[in-house]
Amino acid sequence: MYGCLPKGDPMLSAGLPQGAVPKLERPGPLRDRVYEALLELITTRALQPGQHLVESELAGHLGVSRQPVREALQRLNTEGWVDLRPAQGAFVHEPTEAEADQLLTVRTLLEAEAARLAAANAGSAGVAALESLCAEGERAVAADDVDTAVALNAAFHAKIMDLAGNTVLAGLAAQVDRRVRWYYTPVARQRGRQSWIEHRALIAAITSRDEQLATTLMREHTEHTRRSYHERARS
Amino acid sequence: MYGCLPKGDPMLSAGLPQGAVPKLERPGPLRDRVYEALLELITTRALQPGQHLVESELAGHLGVSRQPVREALQRLNTEGWVDLRPAQGAFVHEPTEAEADQLLTVRTLLEAEAARLAAANAGSAGVAALESLCAEGERAVAADDVDTAVALNAAFHAKIMDLAGNTVLAGLAAQVDRRVRWYYTPVARQRGRQSWIEHRALIAAITSRDEQLATTLMREHTEHTRRSYHERARS
DNA sequence: GCACCGTAGACTGTAGACGAAAGACAATCG
DNA sequence: CGATTGTCTTTCGTCTACAGTCTACGGTGC
């Protein structure tokens, strides 16, 4: 076995199995973990909108110094999660009706473009992955496993982004999506069954490389979620 | 004069002239000024792509401590200007051909949507502002004042964003635009005359509230700039 | 002559401390 | 009795110091 080294690979290390190296899990920068923690706390409503975030408090609560907390807050600020008032501190951003609507508009735009690009670029492997996710999602809905269904929904859209092959678009969409999901959490559980039917149609459009149809379907799909948001808001 | 106080304004201060107060220009948070300074240095190519940015060096050069520099670098990282490799420091982001193309794609998308919304929402005041900017731009082009023309071009697009009335969209577009302009700077000087002709057509579409036409025109407009980028790259 | 190892330097990541601005509250003066 | 002003507390903004880690270079053994 060890004698079967590839030609152009002269004695690379000790013939370690290529991908199986555990990569020596490093804790990673502390600021990122603080960022993740805070984002989790915000999205789960543990930190309510408008709440004043005191740096020293958070630092003490997380067992770190103020600096990582500051850097995490900076990042959360640029991404629109907290408002950073000078010389006064950080406050959890308060979602507005108007803003939610704007976010949904932008999301529609980005997702529709992603669907178009996916239809243009996707290979059979990509389509297969979508099929798989869709099947799993339908199973989850059938079993009333809401959490799994929501997660699979996110994965489905992420996969389409991936197939679109535009990292810039993907980055923007990821941010917008996460915020939409924040505003939208109470509503998300309602739409489930219908959502996956629309996904099926979308896959068909991508498979047949029909860019126009894929765009239209995705636009309608996200517009539906938007409408249900507003209906929810009215009640 | 001083006796003419408005009814509902009982002795506000010492009758200071309302808008004429200089507002006591505050230096603002140091990190923001460092951010602006670094962004200026990057966009002007004073800091070249791929260059290693040493915190203590920058701090000393700007006359501040390392901390504001760190926070500025954090923000620049999230906005895609620098790459922050863990335990190794910050490097000015190196633009790729592929990435430039992706950015231009996204820009097209965002600007086109803005044009549509502007066509839907714009009042006569907004149209007048656009007319004014366009006239100024044409004058600048006629006078070969390239810098002013470029600035007015940015102002024109910003005004359309403003008229669209979607702050989320505006935020995303501002980021994308600035980066596009960075990649695109050497090319920008070429397209000038043609650009303002297209602007005229766009104004007409917005005035007549033709959303479809406005979208199409803006898409073609930004696609033209994209094409000239690639032609430039080939030479 | 080549490869490997050890050491030194530099830089980042994190912690703690000091000065300054903003807000709240109470005392004082008209 | 009300408005103003002074003080006081809280919290942010910035600076300095220390520990961990990566890189590069020189020495040593084969």
Short mmCIF file of C-alpha atoms (C1' of nucleotides) in Angstrom, two decimals:
data_model
loop_
_atom_site.label_atom_id
_atom_site.label_comp_id
_atom_site.label_asym_id
_atom_site.label_seq_id
_atom_site.Cartn_x
_atom_site.Cartn_y
_atom_site.Cartn_z
CA MET A 1 0.00 0.00 0.00
CA TYR A 2 2.62 2.48 1.03
CA GLY A 3 4.65 1.74 -2.07
CA CYS A 4 1.85 2.91 -4.34
CA LEU A 5 2.73 6.57 -4.19
CA PRO A 6 1.49 8.64 -7.11
CA LYS A 7 4.12 9.76 -9.58
CA GLY A 8 3.91 13.51 -9.05
CA ASP A 9 3.74 13.20 -5.32
CA PRO A 10 7.29 12.54 -4.16
CA MET A 11 7.06 11.38 -0.60
CA LEU A 12 4.37 13.77 0.58
CA SER A 13 4.48 13.43 4.35
CA ALA A 14 4.10 9.85 5.40
CA GLY A 15 1.41 8.84 2.96
CA LEU A 16 -1.36 10.08 5.19
CA PRO A 17 -4.85 9.45 3.93
CA GLN A 18 -5.69 12.60 2.01
CA GLY A 19 -8.93 13.88 3.44
CA ALA A 20 -9.05 11.90 6.63
CA VAL A 21 -6.73 14.17 8.61
CA PRO A 22 -8.80 15.64 11.46
CA LYS A 23 -7.25 19.03 10.68
CA LEU A 24 -6.34 19.53 14.34
CA GLU A 25 -9.40 21.39 15.47
CA ARG A 26 -8.38 24.84 16.57
CA PRO A 27 -10.65 26.99 18.74
CA GLY A 28 -10.51 29.73 16.17
CA PRO A 29 -10.47 33.45 16.94
CA LEU A 30 -12.35 34.31 20.08
CA ARG A 31 -14.17 37.21 18.44
CA ASP A 32 -15.83 34.86 16.00
CA ARG A 33 -17.12 32.63 18.73
CA VAL A 34 -18.43 35.66 20.59
CA TYR A 35 -20.04 36.80 17.34
CA GLU A 36 -21.76 33.46 16.89
CA ALA A 37 -22.90 33.44 20.49
CA LEU A 38 -24.37 36.91 20.33
CA LEU A 39 -26.05 36.24 17.00
CA GLU A 40 -27.57 33.14 18.50
CA LEU A 41 -28.81 35.12 21.47
CA ILE A 42 -30.32 37.76 19.20
CA THR A 43 -32.01 35.40 16.78
CA THR A 44 -33.48 33.36 19.60
CA ARG A 45 -34.92 36.52 21.15
CA ALA A 46 -32.91 35.97 24.32
CA LEU A 47 -31.74 39.52 23.68
CA GLN A 48 -34.81 41.51 22.76
CA PRO A 49 -34.92 44.25 20.14
CA GLY A 50 -34.02 47.64 21.52
CA GLN A 51 -32.20 46.19 24.47
CA HIS A 52 -29.05 47.95 25.59
CA LEU A 53 -26.02 45.69 25.29
CA VAL A 54 -23.41 46.57 27.89
CA GLU A 55 -19.98 45.43 26.88
CA SER A 56 -18.63 44.61 30.29
CA GLU A 57 -21.80 42.71 31.12
CA LEU A 58 -21.56 40.54 28.02
CA ALA A 59 -17.86 40.06 28.57
CA GLY A 60 -18.38 38.86 32.10
CA HIS A 61 -21.26 36.65 31.08
CA LEU A 62 -19.25 34.98 28.34
CA GLY A 63 -16.09 34.74 30.38
CA VAL A 64 -13.93 36.86 28.10
CA SER A 65 -12.51 40.33 28.03
CA ARG A 66 -14.27 43.36 26.58
CA GLN A 67 -12.20 43.49 23.43
CA PRO A 68 -13.53 40.41 21.66
CA VAL A 69 -17.01 41.58 22.57
CA ARG A 70 -16.34 44.96 21.02
CA GLU A 71 -15.09 43.42 17.80
CA ALA A 72 -18.08 41.13 17.61
CA LEU A 73 -20.40 44.09 18.14
CA GLN A 74 -18.62 45.96 15.36
CA ARG A 75 -19.31 43.15 12.97
CA LEU A 76 -22.90 42.79 14.10
CA ASN A 77 -23.29 46.49 13.49
CA THR A 78 -22.06 46.41 9.89
CA GLU A 79 -24.38 43.50 9.24
CA GLY A 80 -27.37 45.33 10.63
CA TRP A 81 -28.07 43.31 13.76
CA VAL A 82 -27.25 45.98 16.30
CA ASP A 83 -27.22 49.76 16.17
CA LEU A 84 -24.03 51.28 17.52
CA ARG A 85 -24.75 54.73 18.91
CA PRO A 86 -21.53 56.66 19.49
CA ALA A 87 -20.49 57.12 23.09
CA GLN A 88 -23.61 55.33 24.20
CA GLY A 89 -23.22 51.73 23.29
CA ALA A 90 -24.85 48.98 21.30
CA PHE A 91 -28.57 48.33 21.02
CA VAL A 92 -30.25 45.36 19.41
CA HIS A 93 -31.75 46.53 16.16
CA GLU A 94 -35.51 47.01 16.17
CA PRO A 95 -37.15 45.56 13.08
CA THR A 96 -39.62 47.83 11.36
CA GLU A 97 -42.52 46.81 9.18
CA ALA A 98 -41.09 48.88 6.35
CA GLU A 99 -37.67 47.37 6.77
CA ALA A 100 -38.99 43.84 6.77
CA ASP A 101 -40.77 44.58 3.54
CA GLN A 102 -37.62 46.00 2.00
CA LEU A 103 -35.62 42.99 3.09
CA LEU A 104 -38.13 40.66 1.55
CA THR A 105 -37.99 42.64 -1.68
CA VAL A 106 -34.24 42.32 -1.82
CA ARG A 107 -34.41 38.66 -0.93
CA THR A 108 -36.81 38.03 -3.76
CA LEU A 109 -34.42 39.74 -6.11
CA LEU A 110 -31.35 37.82 -5.02
CA GLU A 111 -33.02 34.43 -4.85
CA ALA A 112 -34.60 34.87 -8.25
CA GLU A 113 -31.25 35.70 -9.80
CA ALA A 114 -29.69 32.72 -8.05
CA ALA A 115 -32.38 30.48 -9.51
CA ARG A 116 -31.68 31.85 -12.97
CA LEU A 117 -27.95 31.25 -12.65
CA ALA A 118 -28.54 27.82 -11.20
CA ALA A 119 -30.71 26.95 -14.18
CA ALA A 120 -27.93 28.12 -16.47
CA ASN A 121 -25.09 26.32 -14.70
CA ALA A 122 -26.42 23.31 -12.84
CA GLY A 123 -25.17 19.87 -13.77
CA SER A 124 -26.82 16.56 -13.09
CA ALA A 125 -24.99 16.21 -9.79
CA GLY A 126 -26.43 19.48 -8.57
CA VAL A 127 -29.93 18.57 -9.61
CA ALA A 128 -29.57 15.26 -7.83
CA ALA A 129 -28.58 17.06 -4.63
CA LEU A 130 -31.62 19.28 -4.90
CA GLU A 131 -33.86 16.28 -5.47
CA SER A 132 -32.42 14.66 -2.40
CA LEU A 133 -32.97 17.72 -0.23
CA CYS A 134 -36.47 18.12 -1.54
CA ALA A 135 -37.33 14.51 -0.78
CA GLU A 136 -36.01 14.83 2.74
CA GLY A 137 -37.97 18.02 3.22
CA GLU A 138 -41.18 16.42 2.12
CA ARG A 139 -40.59 13.55 4.52
CA ALA A 140 -40.00 16.01 7.35
CA VAL A 141 -43.20 17.87 6.55
CA ALA A 142 -45.12 14.64 6.39
CA ALA A 143 -43.76 13.71 9.81
CA ASP A 144 -44.61 17.17 11.20
CA ASP A 145 -40.94 17.64 12.10
CA VAL A 146 -41.01 21.40 11.78
CA ASP A 147 -37.46 22.16 12.89
CA THR A 148 -35.95 19.74 10.43
CA ALA A 149 -38.19 21.07 7.69
CA VAL A 150 -37.09 24.63 8.34
CA ALA A 151 -33.44 23.60 8.35
CA LEU A 152 -33.87 21.69 5.10
CA ASN A 153 -35.59 24.66 3.56
CA ALA A 154 -32.56 26.79 4.35
CA ALA A 155 -30.29 24.08 3.00
CA PHE A 156 -32.30 23.90 -0.19
CA HIS A 157 -31.99 27.60 -0.87
CA ALA A 158 -28.32 27.51 0.07
CA LYS A 159 -27.76 24.72 -2.41
CA ILE A 160 -29.33 26.75 -5.18
CA MET A 161 -27.03 29.61 -4.24
CA ASP A 162 -24.15 27.20 -4.43
CA LEU A 163 -25.18 26.01 -7.87
CA ALA A 164 -25.44 29.61 -9.05
CA GLY A 165 -21.69 29.84 -8.55
CA ASN A 166 -21.65 33.52 -7.64
CA THR A 167 -19.93 33.94 -4.29
CA VAL A 168 -20.69 37.65 -4.03
CA LEU A 169 -24.36 37.02 -4.57
CA ALA A 170 -24.20 34.16 -2.10
CA GLY A 171 -22.64 36.34 0.56
CA LEU A 172 -25.28 39.04 0.25
CA ALA A 173 -28.08 36.53 0.12
CA ALA A 174 -26.81 34.76 3.23
CA GLN A 175 -26.94 37.98 5.22
CA VAL A 176 -30.34 38.99 3.94
CA ASP A 177 -31.73 35.51 4.41
CA ARG A 178 -30.65 35.29 7.99
CA ARG A 179 -32.24 38.58 8.85
CA VAL A 180 -35.41 37.71 7.01
CA ARG A 181 -35.57 34.50 8.94
CA TRP A 182 -35.23 36.50 12.15
CA TYR A 183 -38.18 38.75 11.38
CA TYR A 184 -40.04 35.87 9.97
CA THR A 185 -39.54 33.16 12.58
CA PRO A 186 -43.06 33.22 13.99
CA VAL A 187 -44.49 32.86 10.51
CA ALA A 188 -42.12 30.22 9.20
CA ARG A 189 -43.93 27.34 10.79
CA GLN A 190 -47.12 28.01 8.88
CA ARG A 191 -45.93 27.65 5.32
CA GLY A 192 -44.51 24.20 4.92
CA ARG A 193 -46.39 21.91 2.67
CA GLN A 194 -47.00 24.39 -0.12
CA SER A 195 -43.38 25.47 0.00
CA TRP A 196 -42.05 22.07 -1.02
CA ILE A 197 -44.49 21.75 -3.87
CA GLU A 198 -43.06 24.95 -5.26
CA HIS A 199 -39.57 23.59 -4.73
CA ARG A 200 -40.42 20.63 -6.93
CA ALA A 201 -41.50 22.91 -9.75
CA LEU A 202 -38.31 24.90 -9.35
CA ILE A 203 -36.17 21.80 -9.66
CA ALA A 204 -37.97 20.89 -12.84
CA ALA A 205 -37.24 24.32 -14.29
CA ILE A 206 -33.56 24.07 -13.35
CA THR A 207 -33.29 20.60 -14.79
CA SER A 208 -34.66 21.76 -18.11
CA ARG A 209 -32.35 24.78 -17.97
CA ASP A 210 -35.25 27.17 -18.35
CA GLU A 211 -33.77 30.36 -16.87
CA GLN A 212 -36.90 32.41 -17.38
CA LEU A 213 -39.16 29.90 -15.70
CA ALA A 214 -36.75 29.35 -12.82
CA THR A 215 -36.62 33.10 -12.19
CA THR A 216 -40.36 33.44 -12.25
CA LEU A 217 -40.97 30.46 -10.00
CA MET A 218 -38.47 31.59 -7.41
CA ARG A 219 -39.90 35.09 -7.48
CA GLU A 220 -43.39 33.77 -6.88
CA HIS A 221 -42.09 31.46 -4.21
CA THR A 222 -40.47 34.20 -2.15
CA GLU A 223 -43.37 36.54 -2.84
CA HIS A 224 -45.66 33.97 -1.27
CA THR A 225 -43.63 33.98 1.92
CA ARG A 226 -43.76 37.76 1.87
CA ARG A 227 -47.51 37.78 1.57
CA SER A 228 -47.88 35.37 4.45
CA TYR A 229 -45.68 37.65 6.52
CA HIS A 230 -47.99 40.55 5.94
CA GLU A 231 -51.08 38.51 6.61
CA ARG A 232 -49.53 37.40 9.85
CA ALA A 233 -48.67 40.97 10.76
CA ARG A 234 -52.25 42.05 10.25
CA SER A 235 -53.68 39.51 12.65
CA MET B 1 -36.28 90.59 14.75
CA TYR B 2 -35.67 88.84 18.04
CA GLY B 3 -39.19 89.65 19.16
CA CYS B 4 -40.65 87.58 16.35
CA LEU B 5 -40.48 84.27 18.19
CA PRO B 6 -42.89 81.61 16.98
CA LYS B 7 -45.83 80.85 19.21
CA GLY B 8 -45.00 77.30 20.15
CA ASP B 9 -41.38 78.04 20.82
CA PRO B 10 -41.26 79.62 24.27
CA MET B 11 -37.86 81.14 24.65
CA LEU B 12 -35.85 78.36 23.11
CA SER B 13 -32.30 79.03 24.23
CA ALA B 14 -31.21 82.56 23.52
CA GLY B 15 -32.94 82.93 20.18
CA LEU B 16 -30.11 81.25 18.31
CA PRO B 17 -30.55 81.17 14.56
CA GLN B 18 -32.17 77.83 13.90
CA GLY B 19 -30.06 76.06 11.31
CA ALA B 20 -26.98 78.24 11.51
CA VAL B 21 -25.54 76.53 14.55
CA PRO B 22 -22.33 74.85 13.39
CA LYS B 23 -23.33 71.81 15.48
CA LEU B 24 -19.90 71.83 17.10
CA GLU B 25 -18.15 69.48 14.75
CA ARG B 26 -17.15 66.49 16.76
CA PRO B 27 -14.18 64.41 15.69
CA GLY B 28 -16.39 61.37 15.75
CA PRO B 29 -15.23 57.92 16.80
CA LEU B 30 -11.62 57.38 16.02
CA ARG B 31 -12.23 53.98 14.45
CA ASP B 32 -14.43 55.54 11.80
CA ARG B 33 -11.80 58.03 10.83
CA VAL B 34 -9.23 55.26 10.64
CA TYR B 35 -11.67 53.28 8.52
CA GLU B 36 -12.13 56.17 6.13
CA ALA B 37 -8.40 56.74 5.94
CA LEU B 38 -7.62 53.11 5.19
CA LEU B 39 -10.40 52.85 2.63
CA GLU B 40 -9.03 55.92 0.93
CA LEU B 41 -5.55 54.41 0.89
CA ILE B 42 -6.87 51.18 -0.57
CA THR B 43 -9.07 52.71 -3.24
CA THR B 44 -6.29 55.03 -4.35
CA ARG B 45 -3.94 52.06 -4.67
CA ALA B 46 -1.58 53.55 -2.09
CA LEU B 47 -1.97 50.16 -0.44
CA GLN B 48 -1.67 47.61 -3.16
CA PRO B 49 -3.69 44.40 -3.37
CA GLY B 50 -2.07 41.54 -1.52
CA GLN B 51 -0.03 43.82 0.66
CA HIS B 52 0.42 42.81 4.28
CA LEU B 53 -1.07 45.36 6.63
CA VAL B 54 0.78 45.40 9.93
CA GLU B 55 -1.33 46.81 12.70
CA SER B 56 1.41 48.50 14.66
CA GLU B 57 2.77 50.05 11.49
CA LEU B 58 -0.55 51.57 10.51
CA ALA B 59 -1.15 52.67 14.07
CA GLY B 60 2.14 54.48 14.23
CA HIS B 61 1.66 55.99 10.81
CA LEU B 62 -1.78 57.34 11.69
CA GLY B 63 -0.78 58.44 15.16
CA VAL B 64 -3.23 56.25 17.04
CA SER B 65 -3.16 53.04 19.02
CA ARG B 66 -3.55 49.57 17.59
CA GLN B 67 -7.12 49.12 18.78
CA PRO B 68 -8.90 51.58 16.47
CA VAL B 69 -6.87 50.12 13.64
CA ARG B 70 -8.01 46.64 14.55
CA GLU B 71 -11.66 47.67 14.61
CA ALA B 72 -11.33 49.41 11.27
CA LEU B 73 -9.71 46.30 9.81
CA GLN B 74 -12.54 44.20 11.16
CA ARG B 75 -15.07 46.34 9.36
CA LEU B 76 -13.03 46.38 6.17
CA ASN B 77 -12.92 42.61 6.40
CA THR B 78 -16.67 42.15 6.62
CA GLU B 79 -17.10 44.49 3.68
CA GLY B 80 -14.64 42.55 1.57
CA TRP B 81 -11.80 45.03 1.30
CA VAL B 82 -9.22 43.09 3.25
CA ASP B 83 -8.75 39.40 4.00
CA LEU B 84 -8.11 38.66 7.65
CA ARG B 85 -6.07 35.50 7.98
CA PRO B 86 -6.08 34.22 11.56
CA ALA B 87 -2.87 34.70 13.51
CA GLN B 88 -1.26 36.18 10.46
CA GLY B 89 -2.84 39.53 9.95
CA ALA B 90 -4.67 41.55 7.36
CA PHE B 91 -4.01 41.59 3.64
CA VAL B 92 -5.51 43.88 1.06
CA HIS B 93 -7.98 41.83 -0.93
CA GLU B 94 -6.82 40.81 -4.38
CA PRO B 95 -9.49 41.32 -7.02
CA THR B 96 -10.08 38.35 -9.28
CA GLU B 97 -11.47 38.44 -12.77
CA ALA B 98 -14.23 36.08 -11.70
CA GLU B 99 -15.06 38.16 -8.69
CA ALA B 100 -15.21 41.37 -10.66
CA ASP B 101 -17.63 39.72 -13.01
CA GLN B 102 -19.78 38.51 -10.14
CA LEU B 103 -19.80 41.95 -8.59
CA LEU B 104 -20.88 43.50 -11.84
CA THR B 105 -23.65 40.95 -12.15
CA VAL B 106 -24.94 41.79 -8.70
CA ARG B 107 -24.61 45.49 -9.37
CA THR B 108 -26.68 45.15 -12.50
CA LEU B 109 -29.33 43.39 -10.51
CA LEU B 110 -29.48 45.93 -7.71
CA GLU B 111 -29.37 48.98 -9.92
CA ALA B 112 -32.04 47.64 -12.21
CA GLU B 113 -34.37 47.04 -9.28
CA ALA B 114 -33.63 50.52 -7.98
CA ALA B 115 -34.56 51.97 -11.34
CA ARG B 116 -37.82 50.06 -11.30
CA LEU B 117 -38.70 51.27 -7.82
CA ALA B 118 -37.68 54.80 -8.71
CA ALA B 119 -39.99 54.70 -11.69
CA ALA B 120 -42.77 53.53 -9.42
CA ASN B 121 -42.21 56.08 -6.66
CA ALA B 122 -40.53 59.17 -8.05
CA GLY B 123 -42.29 62.51 -7.80
CA SER B 124 -41.67 65.59 -9.85
CA ALA B 125 -39.12 66.88 -7.34
CA GLY B 126 -37.05 63.73 -7.73
CA VAL B 127 -37.17 63.86 -11.48
CA ALA B 128 -36.07 67.48 -11.36
CA ALA B 129 -33.08 66.53 -9.23
CA LEU B 130 -32.12 63.84 -11.73
CA GLU B 131 -32.45 66.29 -14.61
CA SER B 132 -30.22 68.71 -12.79
CA LEU B 133 -27.54 66.11 -12.10
CA CYS B 134 -27.69 64.91 -15.66
CA ALA B 135 -27.26 68.41 -17.04
CA GLU B 136 -24.27 69.00 -14.79
CA GLY B 137 -22.78 65.71 -15.86
CA GLU B 138 -23.13 66.54 -19.50
CA ARG B 139 -21.45 69.88 -18.91
CA ALA B 140 -18.57 68.17 -17.12
CA VAL B 141 -18.13 65.70 -19.94
CA ALA B 142 -18.20 68.50 -22.48
CA ALA B 143 -15.50 70.28 -20.51
CA ASP B 144 -13.42 67.12 -20.21
CA ASP B 145 -13.58 67.41 -16.44
CA VAL B 146 -13.28 63.72 -15.82
CA ASP B 147 -13.15 63.75 -12.03
CA THR B 148 -16.30 65.81 -11.72
CA ALA B 149 -18.04 63.65 -14.30
CA VAL B 150 -17.21 60.50 -12.36
CA ALA B 151 -18.41 62.06 -9.12
CA LEU B 152 -21.65 63.18 -10.76
CA ASN B 153 -22.15 59.73 -12.18
CA ALA B 154 -21.97 58.30 -8.69
CA ALA B 155 -24.33 61.01 -7.44
CA PHE B 156 -26.78 60.23 -10.21
CA HIS B 157 -26.95 56.56 -9.34
CA ALA B 158 -27.15 57.40 -5.63
CA LYS B 159 -30.07 59.69 -6.33
CA ILE B 160 -31.91 56.94 -8.12
CA MET B 161 -31.27 54.70 -5.13
CA ASP B 162 -32.66 57.44 -2.93
CA LEU B 163 -35.78 57.74 -5.04
CA ALA B 164 -36.27 53.99 -4.86
CA GLY B 165 -36.84 54.43 -1.14
CA ASN B 166 -35.45 51.07 -0.13
CA THR B 167 -32.74 51.59 2.45
CA VAL B 168 -31.70 47.96 2.57
CA LEU B 169 -31.23 47.88 -1.17
CA ALA B 170 -29.37 51.17 -0.97
CA GLY B 171 -26.98 49.83 1.64
CA LEU B 172 -26.11 46.76 -0.36
CA ALA B 173 -25.78 48.73 -3.57
CA ALA B 174 -23.49 51.27 -1.92
CA GLN B 175 -21.07 48.56 -0.88
CA VAL B 176 -21.13 46.81 -4.21
CA ASP B 177 -20.83 50.05 -6.11
CA ARG B 178 -17.80 51.19 -4.22
CA ARG B 179 -15.99 47.92 -4.84
CA VAL B 180 -16.97 47.90 -8.47
CA ARG B 181 -15.61 51.37 -8.80
CA TRP B 182 -12.35 50.18 -7.25
CA TYR B 183 -11.89 47.37 -9.75
CA TYR B 184 -13.14 49.55 -12.48
CA THR B 185 -11.27 52.79 -11.89
CA PRO B 186 -8.88 52.49 -14.80
CA VAL B 187 -11.78 51.87 -17.16
CA ALA B 188 -14.12 54.49 -15.82
CA ARG B 189 -12.52 57.34 -17.67
CA GLN B 190 -13.30 55.79 -21.01
CA ARG B 191 -17.04 55.60 -20.90
CA GLY B 192 -18.36 59.06 -20.34
CA ARG B 193 -20.27 60.55 -23.17
CA GLN B 194 -22.33 57.45 -23.96
CA SER B 195 -23.12 57.01 -20.29
CA TRP B 196 -24.99 60.30 -19.99
CA ILE B 197 -27.01 59.67 -23.10
CA GLU B 198 -28.26 56.51 -21.44
CA HIS B 199 -28.98 58.46 -18.29
CA ARG B 200 -31.27 60.76 -20.28
CA ALA B 201 -33.27 57.82 -21.56
CA LEU B 202 -33.51 56.46 -18.04
CA ILE B 203 -34.91 59.74 -16.73
CA ALA B 204 -37.53 59.70 -19.45
CA ALA B 205 -38.58 56.20 -18.43
CA ILE B 206 -38.80 57.19 -14.78
CA THR B 207 -40.78 60.31 -15.58
CA SER B 208 -43.33 58.30 -17.51
CA ARG B 209 -43.41 55.77 -14.67
CA ASP B 210 -42.57 52.94 -17.02
CA GLU B 211 -41.13 50.39 -14.61
CA GLN B 212 -40.41 47.81 -17.25
CA LEU B 213 -38.54 50.21 -19.47
CA ALA B 214 -36.59 51.70 -16.58
CA THR B 215 -35.46 48.25 -15.50
CA THR B 216 -34.39 47.32 -18.99
CA LEU B 217 -32.53 50.55 -19.59
CA MET B 218 -30.64 50.36 -16.34
CA ARG B 219 -29.76 46.74 -16.98
CA GLU B 220 -28.38 47.59 -20.38
CA HIS B 221 -26.59 50.58 -18.94
CA THR B 222 -24.70 48.60 -16.32
CA GLU B 223 -24.15 45.74 -18.74
CA HIS B 224 -22.39 48.19 -21.04
CA THR B 225 -19.98 49.16 -18.29
CA ARG B 226 -19.42 45.48 -17.64
CA ARG B 227 -18.59 44.80 -21.25
CA SER B 228 -16.15 47.68 -21.39
CA TYR B 229 -14.48 46.24 -18.30
CA HIS B 230 -13.88 42.97 -20.02
CA GLU B 231 -12.69 44.58 -23.19
CA ARG B 232 -10.26 46.57 -21.15
CA ALA B 233 -9.08 43.45 -19.36
CA ARG B 234 -8.33 41.73 -22.64
CA SER B 235 -6.05 44.48 -23.90
"C1'" DG C 1 25.66 19.30 -0.53
"C1'" DC C 2 21.10 18.48 1.39
"C1'" DA C 3 17.62 17.91 4.72
"C1'" DC C 4 16.15 18.47 9.30
"C1'" DC C 5 15.89 20.71 13.67
"C1'" DG C 6 16.26 24.46 16.95
"C1'" DT C 7 16.08 29.10 18.01
"C1'" DA C 8 15.07 33.96 17.51
"C1'" DG C 9 12.21 37.55 15.84
"C1'" DA C 10 7.87 39.60 14.77
"C1'" DC C 11 3.12 39.86 14.81
"C1'" DT C 12 -1.28 38.89 16.34
"C1'" DG C 13 -4.77 37.78 20.14
"C1'" DT C 14 -6.26 38.94 24.62
"C1'" DA C 15 -6.44 41.15 29.05
"C1'" DG C 16 -6.54 44.96 32.17
"C1'" DA C 17 -6.48 50.10 33.29
"C1'" DC C 18 -7.17 54.99 32.67
"C1'" DG C 19 -9.45 59.20 30.87
"C1'" DA C 20 -13.73 61.27 29.01
"C1'" DA C 21 -18.39 61.90 27.63
"C1'" DA C 22 -23.36 61.23 28.42
"C1'" DG C 23 -27.42 60.70 31.45
"C1'" DA C 24 -29.72 61.03 36.03
"C1'" DC C 25 -30.63 63.03 40.17
"C1'" DA C 26 -30.68 66.29 43.74
"C1'" DA C 27 -29.82 70.86 45.59
"C1'" DT C 28 -30.26 75.75 44.90
"C1'" DC C 29 -31.81 80.13 43.15
"C1'" DG C 30 -35.26 83.11 41.13
"C1'" DC D 1 -43.18 76.10 42.64
"C1'" DG D 2 -40.33 75.62 38.55
"C1'" DA D 3 -36.12 75.86 36.07
"C1'" DT D 4 -31.27 75.63 36.17
"C1'" DT D 5 -27.00 74.01 37.50
"C1'" DG D 6 -23.70 71.17 39.75
"C1'" DT D 7 -22.30 66.69 40.85
"C1'" DC D 8 -22.22 61.76 40.53
"C1'" DT D 9 -22.57 57.33 38.45
"C1'" DT D 10 -22.35 54.55 34.53
"C1'" DT D 11 -20.41 53.25 30.32
"C1'" DC D 12 -17.72 53.92 26.33
"C1'" DG D 13 -13.28 55.04 23.84
"C1'" DT D 14 -8.49 54.55 23.90
"C1'" DC D 15 -3.96 53.11 25.46
"C1'" DT D 16 -0.37 49.93 27.34
"C1'" DA D 17 1.24 45.39 28.54
"C1'" DC D 18 1.70 40.33 28.16
"C1'" DA D 19 1.16 35.66 26.28
"C1'" DG D 20 0.58 32.55 22.21
"C1'" DT D 21 1.74 31.44 17.51
"C1'" DC D 22 3.55 31.61 13.02
"C1'" DT D 23 7.65 32.49 9.97
"C1'" DA D 24 12.29 32.73 8.74
"C1'" DC D 25 16.93 31.90 9.28
"C1'" DG D 26 21.12 29.68 10.85
"C1'" DG D 27 23.33 25.52 12.64
"C1'" DT D 28 24.08 20.58 12.69
"C1'" DG D 29 24.08 15.84 11.34
"C1'" DC D 30 24.05 12.66 7.55
#
